[in-house]
Phi, psi and omega in degrees: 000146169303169168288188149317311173309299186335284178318325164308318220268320195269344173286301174327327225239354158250031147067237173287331180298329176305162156235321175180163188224150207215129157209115206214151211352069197058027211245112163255143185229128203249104158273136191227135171295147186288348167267346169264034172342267152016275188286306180342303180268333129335322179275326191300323181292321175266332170312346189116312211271082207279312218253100166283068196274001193198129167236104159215184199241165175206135220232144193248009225281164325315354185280173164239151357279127206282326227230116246225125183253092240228140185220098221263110163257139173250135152282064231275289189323355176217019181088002220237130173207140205239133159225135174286099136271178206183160199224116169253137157276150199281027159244007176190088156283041103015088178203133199309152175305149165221035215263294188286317164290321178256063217299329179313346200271332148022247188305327182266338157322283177309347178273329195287323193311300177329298170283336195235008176050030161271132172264131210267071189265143171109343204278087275278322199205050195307092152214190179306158184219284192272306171289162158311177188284282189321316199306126172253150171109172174264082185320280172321346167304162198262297185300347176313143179272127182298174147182242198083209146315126203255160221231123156230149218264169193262010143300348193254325191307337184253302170339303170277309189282012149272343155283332172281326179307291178326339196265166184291078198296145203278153195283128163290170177284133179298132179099331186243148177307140154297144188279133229275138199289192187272341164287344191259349204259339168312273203262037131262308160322308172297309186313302171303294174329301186282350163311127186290171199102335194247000000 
C-alpha cells in the first residue's frame, strides 16, 4: 500500500475527482466523486494498478449518500494495493460501468447490483446474478427485512413438529416404501443419543 504520504500525492495528481484519503491499518483508500469512476481508474492504471482484483458494495445506512461502491486495485509489480471508493444515494443509486476496460468487474458488478441495488450504465449485461429474477428488494441492505426460513432449535422441536403433523402430507411415490415419519427419525436420534458411549 502507499504510505500515508504516498497516498496524498496519487489524490493530488486526481484533481477535483479526489474527495478524501482514508489510511488507516495499513490500508489505503481514495473517495472519488461517482462520476469520475472511469477516468480515476484509468490514472490508476497508468499509475502500476493494471489488476483489478475486488468490485463490492457497502450500505452506510442511515447516512447519505448510503450506498458505497469499493474497487479493490493491485499493483502487481510492487506488491501494492489501493482501494477507490465512491458514494451514491439510495434515491438515485448510479454509476458508470466499468466492465469493458475492466472485464473482471463483469460479474462483481452484477453482484453489488444485486445485493445493494446500484446500477451499473453501461453495463454489457445488468441482471440479477445470485437472486432469481423475479426476487424484490436487496439482500445486503442494512433496512432489509430478516425473516425466511425459521431455524429450529431442539427447545423448539415438539412445537414444531406438532404444527407440521397438522399440514398435508404428500402421496409416496409409487414403488417406494413410505419414509419413516419425522417424529420417529427424532426419537430414534434422541435414543441413539442418550445410549452410553456416544
Amino acid at each position: 500500500m502507499p504510505d500515508a504520504t504516498g497516498l496524498e500525492l496519487l489524490a493530488r495528481e486526481l484533481g477535483d475527482a479526489a474527495l478524501e484519503t482514508v489510511y488507516f491499518r495499513d490500508g489505503a483508500t481514495i473517495e472519488i466523486d461517482p462520476s469520475q469512476i472511469r477516468t480515476t481508474l484509468q490514472a490508476m492504471r497508468a499509475k502500476g494498478y493494471a489488476f483489478l482484483a475486488s468490485v463490492h458494495g457497502v450500505d452506510y445506512y442511515p447516512d447519505e449518500p448510503r450506498l458505497g461502491v469499493l474497487y479493490e486495485l493491485l499493483d502487481m509489480g510492487r506488491v501494492d494495493r489501493l482501494t477507490i471508493k465512491l458514494r451514491v444515494s439510495s434515491q438515485r443509486p448510479r454509476v458508470e460501468s466499468v466492465a469493458r476496460e475492466w472485464p473482471t468487474a463483469n460479474h462483481q458488478e452484477r453482484e453489488v447490483f444485486d445485493m445493494f441495488g446500484v446500477v451499473f450504465e453501461g453495463h454489457p449485461d445488468l441482471r440479477r446474478i445470485l437472486m432469481p429474477e423475479d426476487y424484490e428488494g436487496h439482500p445486503q441492505r442494512r433496512d432489509f427485512p430478516m425473516g425466511g426460513e425459521p431455524v429450529i432449535f431442539t427447545r423448539d422441536e415438539a412445537k414444531w413438529l406438532e404444527a407440521r403433523e397438522g399440514e398435508p402430507k404428500p402421496e409416496p411415490d409409487e414403488g417406494m416404501d413410505s419414509a419413516p415419519s419425522e417424529r420417529a427419525l427424532l426419537s430414534e436420534h434422541a435414543a441413539l443419543k442418550a445410549q452410553p458411549g456416544r
